[in-house]
Short mmCIF file of C-alpha atoms and ligand atoms in Angstrom, two decimals:
data_model
loop_
_atom_site.label_atom_id
_atom_site.label_comp_id
_atom_site.label_asym_id
_atom_site.label_seq_id
_atom_site.Cartn_x
_atom_site.Cartn_y
_atom_site.Cartn_z
CA MET A 1 -90.49 3.22 71.10
CA GLN A 2 -87.03 4.19 69.97
CA ASN A 3 -85.30 1.25 68.36
CA ILE A 4 -84.58 1.42 64.67
CA VAL A 5 -84.20 -1.71 62.58
CA ILE A 6 -81.89 -1.63 59.55
CA LEU A 7 -82.67 -4.25 56.94
CA GLY A 8 -79.79 -4.94 54.54
CA THR A 9 -80.41 -6.12 50.99
CA GLY A 10 -77.02 -5.45 49.32
CA GLY A 11 -76.28 -2.87 46.61
CA THR A 12 -73.32 -0.59 45.98
CA ILE A 13 -73.70 0.78 49.50
CA ALA A 14 -72.38 -2.64 50.55
CA GLY A 15 -69.95 -2.88 47.64
CA THR A 16 -66.16 -3.15 47.79
CA GLY A 17 -63.29 -2.73 45.32
CA GLN A 18 -59.49 -2.97 45.36
CA ASP A 19 -58.61 0.61 44.44
CA PRO A 20 -60.26 3.53 46.31
CA GLU A 21 -59.51 5.80 43.34
CA ARG A 22 -61.21 3.57 40.78
CA SER A 23 -64.65 3.65 42.30
CA TRP A 24 -66.27 2.09 39.22
CA GLN A 25 -64.31 -1.17 39.69
CA TYR A 26 -66.08 -2.96 42.49
CA LYS A 27 -68.52 -5.71 43.35
CA ALA A 28 -71.86 -4.78 44.89
CA ALA A 29 -73.30 -6.54 47.95
CA GLN A 30 -70.12 -7.61 49.76
CA LEU A 31 -70.33 -6.04 53.25
CA SER A 32 -72.92 -7.06 55.82
CA VAL A 33 -75.41 -4.48 57.01
CA ALA A 34 -73.79 -4.75 60.47
CA GLN A 35 -70.48 -3.66 58.90
CA LEU A 36 -72.21 -0.72 57.22
CA VAL A 37 -73.60 0.42 60.57
CA ASP A 38 -70.21 0.02 62.28
CA ALA A 39 -68.64 2.35 59.70
CA VAL A 40 -70.81 5.31 60.76
CA PRO A 41 -69.51 6.92 63.99
CA GLU A 42 -72.64 9.09 64.39
CA LEU A 43 -74.74 5.92 64.82
CA ARG A 44 -72.70 4.55 67.72
CA HIS A 45 -75.17 5.60 70.41
CA VAL A 46 -78.38 5.03 68.47
CA PRO A 47 -80.31 1.89 69.46
CA LEU A 48 -80.11 -0.04 66.19
CA GLU A 49 -80.64 -3.61 65.12
CA ALA A 50 -79.07 -4.72 61.85
CA VAL A 51 -80.76 -7.60 60.01
CA GLN A 52 -79.42 -9.08 56.78
CA VAL A 53 -82.44 -9.87 54.60
CA ALA A 54 -80.60 -10.46 51.31
CA GLN A 55 -77.26 -9.71 49.70
CA VAL A 56 -77.91 -8.84 46.05
CA ASP A 57 -76.89 -6.40 43.37
CA SER A 58 -80.30 -4.82 42.96
CA LYS A 59 -80.25 -5.34 39.19
CA ASP A 60 -81.05 -8.92 40.25
CA MET A 61 -83.99 -7.95 42.48
CA SER A 62 -86.76 -10.54 42.54
CA TRP A 63 -90.20 -11.33 43.88
CA ALA A 64 -88.52 -13.84 46.23
CA VAL A 65 -86.34 -11.13 47.80
CA TRP A 66 -89.34 -8.80 48.07
CA ARG A 67 -91.24 -11.59 49.83
CA GLU A 68 -88.42 -11.96 52.38
CA LEU A 69 -88.19 -8.19 52.81
CA GLY A 70 -91.94 -7.98 53.35
CA ARG A 71 -91.76 -10.71 55.98
CA GLU A 72 -89.09 -8.85 57.94
CA LEU A 73 -90.79 -5.48 57.57
CA GLN A 74 -94.09 -6.84 58.80
CA LYS A 75 -92.40 -8.39 61.83
CA HIS A 76 -90.40 -5.32 62.87
CA LEU A 77 -93.01 -2.65 62.10
CA ALA A 78 -95.42 -4.51 64.37
CA ARG A 79 -93.04 -4.22 67.35
CA GLU A 80 -93.99 -1.57 69.88
CA ASP A 81 -90.37 -0.78 70.66
CA VAL A 82 -89.52 0.01 67.03
CA ALA A 83 -89.87 3.60 65.78
CA GLY A 84 -89.25 2.75 62.13
CA VAL A 85 -87.14 0.83 59.65
CA VAL A 86 -84.26 1.71 57.33
CA ILE A 87 -83.61 -0.47 54.26
CA THR A 88 -80.20 -0.43 52.57
CA HIS A 89 -80.66 -1.18 48.87
CA GLY A 90 -78.99 -0.89 45.48
CA THR A 91 -79.79 2.23 43.49
CA ASP A 92 -80.71 0.38 40.29
CA THR A 93 -84.14 -0.94 41.26
CA LEU A 94 -84.74 1.22 44.32
CA ASP A 95 -87.68 2.86 42.52
CA GLU A 96 -89.42 -0.51 42.16
CA THR A 97 -88.93 -1.61 45.77
CA ALA A 98 -89.90 1.82 47.09
CA TYR A 99 -93.11 1.83 45.04
CA LEU A 100 -93.98 -1.74 46.02
CA LEU A 101 -93.52 -0.98 49.70
CA HIS A 102 -95.45 2.27 49.35
CA ARG A 103 -98.41 0.21 48.14
CA LEU A 104 -98.11 -2.52 50.78
CA VAL A 105 -97.04 -0.87 54.03
CA ASP A 106 -99.85 -0.61 56.54
CA GLY A 107 -99.50 1.41 59.72
CA ASP A 108 -97.97 4.78 60.29
CA LYS A 109 -94.27 4.25 60.99
CA PRO A 110 -91.55 5.60 58.72
CA VAL A 111 -89.86 3.18 56.32
CA VAL A 112 -86.75 4.77 54.79
CA LEU A 113 -84.80 3.32 51.88
CA THR A 114 -81.24 4.41 51.29
CA ALA A 115 -78.43 3.48 48.91
CA ALA A 116 -75.14 4.74 47.52
CA MET A 117 -73.65 5.58 44.15
CA ARG A 118 -70.11 4.71 45.27
CA PRO A 119 -68.88 1.52 46.95
CA ALA A 120 -67.87 1.56 50.60
CA THR A 121 -64.17 1.47 49.64
CA ALA A 122 -64.27 4.54 47.36
CA LEU A 123 -62.58 7.79 48.36
CA ASP A 124 -65.89 9.59 47.88
CA ALA A 125 -68.09 6.85 49.38
CA ASP A 126 -71.58 8.29 49.93
CA GLY A 127 -73.07 5.30 51.75
CA PRO A 128 -72.07 6.22 55.33
CA GLY A 129 -73.57 9.73 55.02
CA ASN A 130 -76.73 8.41 53.42
CA LEU A 131 -77.14 5.74 56.10
CA ARG A 132 -76.62 8.31 58.86
CA ASP A 133 -79.21 10.59 57.24
CA ALA A 134 -81.69 7.74 56.79
CA VAL A 135 -81.52 6.79 60.47
CA ARG A 136 -81.93 10.42 61.52
CA VAL A 137 -84.92 10.76 59.19
CA VAL A 138 -86.61 7.80 60.90
CA GLN A 139 -86.01 9.47 64.28
CA GLU A 140 -87.22 12.88 63.13
CA ALA A 141 -90.20 11.54 61.18
CA ALA A 142 -91.32 9.46 64.16
CA GLN A 143 -91.11 12.58 66.36
CA ARG A 144 -93.12 14.60 63.86
CA GLY A 145 -95.70 11.84 63.54
CA LEU A 146 -94.86 11.25 59.87
CA GLY A 147 -95.10 7.74 58.46
CA GLY A 148 -94.92 6.04 55.10
CA VAL A 149 -92.27 4.97 52.63
CA VAL A 150 -89.57 7.44 51.59
CA ALA A 151 -86.05 7.30 50.19
CA VAL A 152 -83.22 9.36 51.66
CA LEU A 153 -80.39 9.99 49.23
CA HIS A 154 -77.82 12.77 48.87
CA GLY A 155 -79.52 15.03 51.42
CA ARG A 156 -83.03 14.72 50.03
CA ILE A 157 -86.15 12.88 51.16
CA TRP A 158 -88.15 11.51 48.23
CA ALA A 159 -91.65 10.03 48.34
CA GLY A 160 -91.51 6.27 47.81
CA ALA A 161 -94.16 6.44 45.10
CA GLN A 162 -92.22 9.03 43.11
CA VAL A 163 -88.52 8.37 43.62
CA ARG A 164 -86.50 7.20 40.62
CA LYS A 165 -82.89 7.01 39.49
CA ALA A 166 -82.34 9.85 37.05
CA CYS A 167 -78.56 9.79 36.60
CA SER A 168 -76.38 6.75 36.16
CA SER A 169 -73.15 8.25 37.48
CA GLU A 170 -73.41 11.33 39.74
CA LEU A 171 -73.80 11.23 43.53
CA ASP A 172 -76.96 13.31 43.13
CA ALA A 173 -78.68 10.59 41.13
CA PHE A 174 -82.35 10.59 42.11
CA ASP A 175 -85.39 12.73 41.47
CA GLY A 176 -89.13 12.60 41.87
CA GLY A 177 -90.12 12.55 38.20
CA GLY A 178 -90.77 16.27 38.32
CA LYS A 179 -92.14 16.31 41.88
CA PRO A 180 -90.02 18.09 44.52
CA PRO A 181 -88.42 16.26 47.44
CA LEU A 182 -90.41 16.06 50.69
CA ALA A 183 -87.51 17.82 52.43
CA LEU A 184 -83.82 18.56 52.28
CA VAL A 185 -81.70 17.11 55.11
CA ASP A 186 -78.36 18.64 56.07
CA ASP A 187 -75.44 16.77 57.61
CA GLN A 188 -76.59 17.76 61.10
CA GLY A 189 -79.98 16.17 60.46
CA GLN A 190 -81.85 19.49 60.08
CA TRP A 191 -84.75 19.56 57.62
CA SER A 192 -85.65 22.42 55.29
CA ASN A 193 -88.12 22.98 52.41
CA VAL A 194 -90.44 20.53 54.16
CA VAL A 195 -93.53 19.23 52.34
CA THR A 196 -96.14 17.59 54.57
CA PRO A 197 -98.12 15.44 54.96
CA TRP A 198 -96.15 12.58 53.45
CA PRO A 199 -98.13 10.56 50.89
CA ALA A 200 -100.12 7.92 52.76
CA SER A 201 -99.10 4.31 52.11
CA GLY A 202 -101.53 2.03 50.30
CA GLY A 203 -101.92 -0.31 53.28
CA ALA A 204 -102.53 -3.37 51.11
CA GLY A 205 -100.63 -5.58 53.56
CA TRP A 206 -98.11 -8.36 53.03
CA GLN A 207 -100.27 -11.31 52.11
CA VAL A 208 -100.02 -10.54 48.39
CA LEU A 209 -96.31 -11.38 48.42
CA ALA A 210 -97.17 -15.01 49.21
CA SER A 211 -98.85 -15.34 45.79
CA PRO A 212 -96.95 -16.61 42.75
CA LEU A 213 -95.77 -13.77 40.53
CA PRO A 214 -97.97 -13.24 37.45
CA ARG A 215 -95.82 -12.65 34.36
CA VAL A 216 -95.82 -8.98 33.35
CA GLU A 217 -93.29 -7.68 30.82
CA ILE A 218 -92.32 -4.18 29.64
CA ILE A 219 -92.31 -3.30 25.94
CA THR A 220 -90.79 -0.04 24.69
CA SER A 221 -92.14 1.91 21.71
CA HIS A 222 -89.42 3.29 19.43
CA ALA A 223 -88.59 3.90 15.76
CA ASP A 224 -89.51 0.78 13.76
CA ALA A 225 -91.30 -0.82 16.73
CA ASP A 226 -93.50 -3.32 14.90
CA GLY A 227 -94.66 -5.55 17.74
CA TRP A 228 -92.23 -8.36 16.86
CA LEU A 229 -91.35 -8.83 20.54
CA VAL A 230 -95.01 -8.94 21.52
CA GLU A 231 -95.70 -11.67 18.96
CA ALA A 232 -92.63 -13.55 20.22
CA ALA A 233 -93.85 -13.23 23.81
CA LEU A 234 -97.31 -14.52 22.91
CA ALA A 235 -95.80 -17.51 21.06
CA HIS A 236 -93.51 -18.24 24.01
CA ALA A 237 -96.43 -17.97 26.42
CA ARG A 238 -98.37 -20.60 24.49
CA GLN A 239 -95.62 -23.12 25.34
CA ASN A 240 -94.43 -21.89 28.73
CA GLY A 241 -97.29 -20.38 30.67
CA PRO A 242 -99.42 -17.30 30.40
CA LEU A 243 -98.35 -13.75 29.79
CA LYS A 244 -100.71 -11.86 32.11
CA GLY A 245 -99.74 -8.26 31.52
CA LEU A 246 -97.77 -5.83 29.39
CA VAL A 247 -96.59 -2.40 30.40
CA LEU A 248 -95.84 -0.18 27.44
CA ALA A 249 -93.06 2.37 27.78
CA GLY A 250 -94.53 4.68 25.16
CA THR A 251 -93.17 7.79 23.50
CA GLY A 252 -94.22 11.22 24.82
CA HIS A 253 -97.56 11.04 26.61
CA GLY A 254 -97.66 7.25 26.22
CA THR A 255 -98.09 7.18 22.44
CA LEU A 256 -97.25 4.00 20.51
CA HIS A 257 -95.79 3.19 17.12
CA LYS A 258 -98.66 2.18 14.84
CA GLY A 259 -96.88 -1.11 14.05
CA LEU A 260 -96.75 -1.98 17.74
CA GLU A 261 -100.31 -0.80 18.32
CA ALA A 262 -101.63 -3.18 15.65
CA VAL A 263 -100.04 -6.21 17.31
CA LEU A 264 -101.16 -5.21 20.80
CA ALA A 265 -104.74 -5.88 19.70
CA HIS A 266 -103.78 -9.59 19.37
CA ALA A 267 -102.37 -9.58 22.89
CA ALA A 268 -105.46 -7.90 24.33
CA ALA A 269 -107.67 -10.42 22.52
CA GLN A 270 -105.71 -13.20 24.25
CA GLY A 271 -106.49 -11.77 27.66
CA VAL A 272 -103.27 -9.82 28.30
CA THR A 273 -103.88 -6.70 30.41
CA ILE A 274 -102.09 -3.76 28.82
CA TRP A 275 -101.16 -0.49 30.54
CA ARG A 276 -99.39 2.57 29.14
CA SER A 277 -96.54 4.48 30.73
CA SER A 278 -93.93 6.75 29.15
CA ARG A 279 -90.22 6.44 28.46
CA VAL A 280 -89.97 10.21 29.08
CA ALA A 281 -88.38 11.21 32.41
CA ARG A 282 -91.03 13.64 33.64
CA GLY A 283 -94.72 14.26 33.22
CA GLY A 284 -96.06 10.70 33.16
CA VAL A 285 -99.18 9.61 31.30
CA GLY A 286 -102.58 10.90 32.44
CA SER A 287 -105.89 9.24 31.54
CA ARG A 288 -107.69 10.79 28.56
CA GLU A 289 -111.04 10.19 26.94
CA GLY A 290 -110.90 7.39 24.39
CA ASP A 291 -107.83 5.66 25.88
CA VAL A 292 -107.57 2.10 24.59
CA PHE A 293 -105.03 1.10 27.23
CA ALA A 294 -105.08 2.41 30.79
CA ALA A 295 -102.61 5.18 31.66
CA CYS A 296 -100.10 4.74 34.50
CA GLY A 297 -99.87 8.32 35.76
CA ASP A 298 -96.47 9.35 37.11
CA LEU A 299 -95.04 5.86 37.47
CA THR A 300 -91.86 4.81 35.70
CA PRO A 301 -92.37 1.80 33.40
CA ALA A 302 -90.70 -0.41 36.03
CA GLN A 303 -92.97 0.93 38.78
CA ALA A 304 -95.96 0.50 36.48
CA ARG A 305 -94.98 -3.15 36.09
CA VAL A 306 -95.15 -3.50 39.88
CA ALA A 307 -98.53 -1.76 39.88
CA LEU A 308 -99.87 -4.11 37.21
CA VAL A 309 -98.59 -7.16 39.09
CA LEU A 310 -100.45 -5.95 42.19
CA TYR A 311 -103.58 -5.24 40.14
CA LEU A 312 -103.50 -8.76 38.68
CA LEU A 313 -103.18 -10.12 42.21
CA GLY A 314 -106.29 -8.22 43.22
CA VAL A 315 -104.61 -5.36 45.10
C1 SIN B 11 -77.26 -2.06 42.75
O1 SIN B 11 -78.26 -1.49 42.36
O2 SIN B 11 -77.30 -2.97 43.60
C2 SIN B 11 -75.93 -1.73 42.20
C3 SIN B 11 -75.81 -0.31 41.82
C4 SIN B 11 -75.98 0.64 42.96
O3 SIN B 11 -76.37 0.33 44.07
O4 SIN B 11 -75.70 1.85 42.69
#
């Protein structure tokens, strides 16, 4: 059981530009996952299979791509000769995909997402190193008997349920929302500061991805937030199909502008399920006595949207 499958979905890791010194001028999702593997000399003797699942800038991630990714993951994780899977992804919605997979993956093999902040043509391209590290983490995790969904970026292993993009420009762009990484990985593949066990995956399975996506939107609370967008969404839903859920990106510990709060009562009365997260980077929103809307714990608003979709689908 030593093969590793690399599923490509696009992102900046597969991006190219004209000028290596102007790393911000590029197009994401241009190189195939096979080309990404070929660019990493350290992977030459590792038994790898590269499979192109999608080729998207991850800002355009969709339920349809997740369905395809789930289909491939299910197929390869079930193979006895496969030790684990690496997924190359864009950084922008990596937190959502990682959380979704954390909830769905069943079994005990490692699933490692990786990405890059610079395109493959940049002088300081970080994709090859991240891909090398991700493959080594699958090998090492399989040897240590560790399974579950993690992300390997810039020499750190993050739990799939916690990882999030915390910086829009630096190579060291991810954190765990206040939680430490599960380990540091050096460029020889050695781990330090190891936290075990890894968080167990939810094991909900892949069937849920066959369902149509229930509409769940995110509403942010801010100065002057008076619920205008919520009213607009409810009016739109009356013509175009139901709004099933709202995730609130609240202030502080999930608090809401009183203007927004007043309108949310209309939405709840119309059967919309409403959950509260926070727009603050760390600390999340814990449940407290008297909560009107359920709290989303440590999840980012975008991860909470995934969680609410799964909840509405019965998972
Ligand atoms: C993307 O998310 O696909 C583009 C940005 C990135 O990967 O850093």
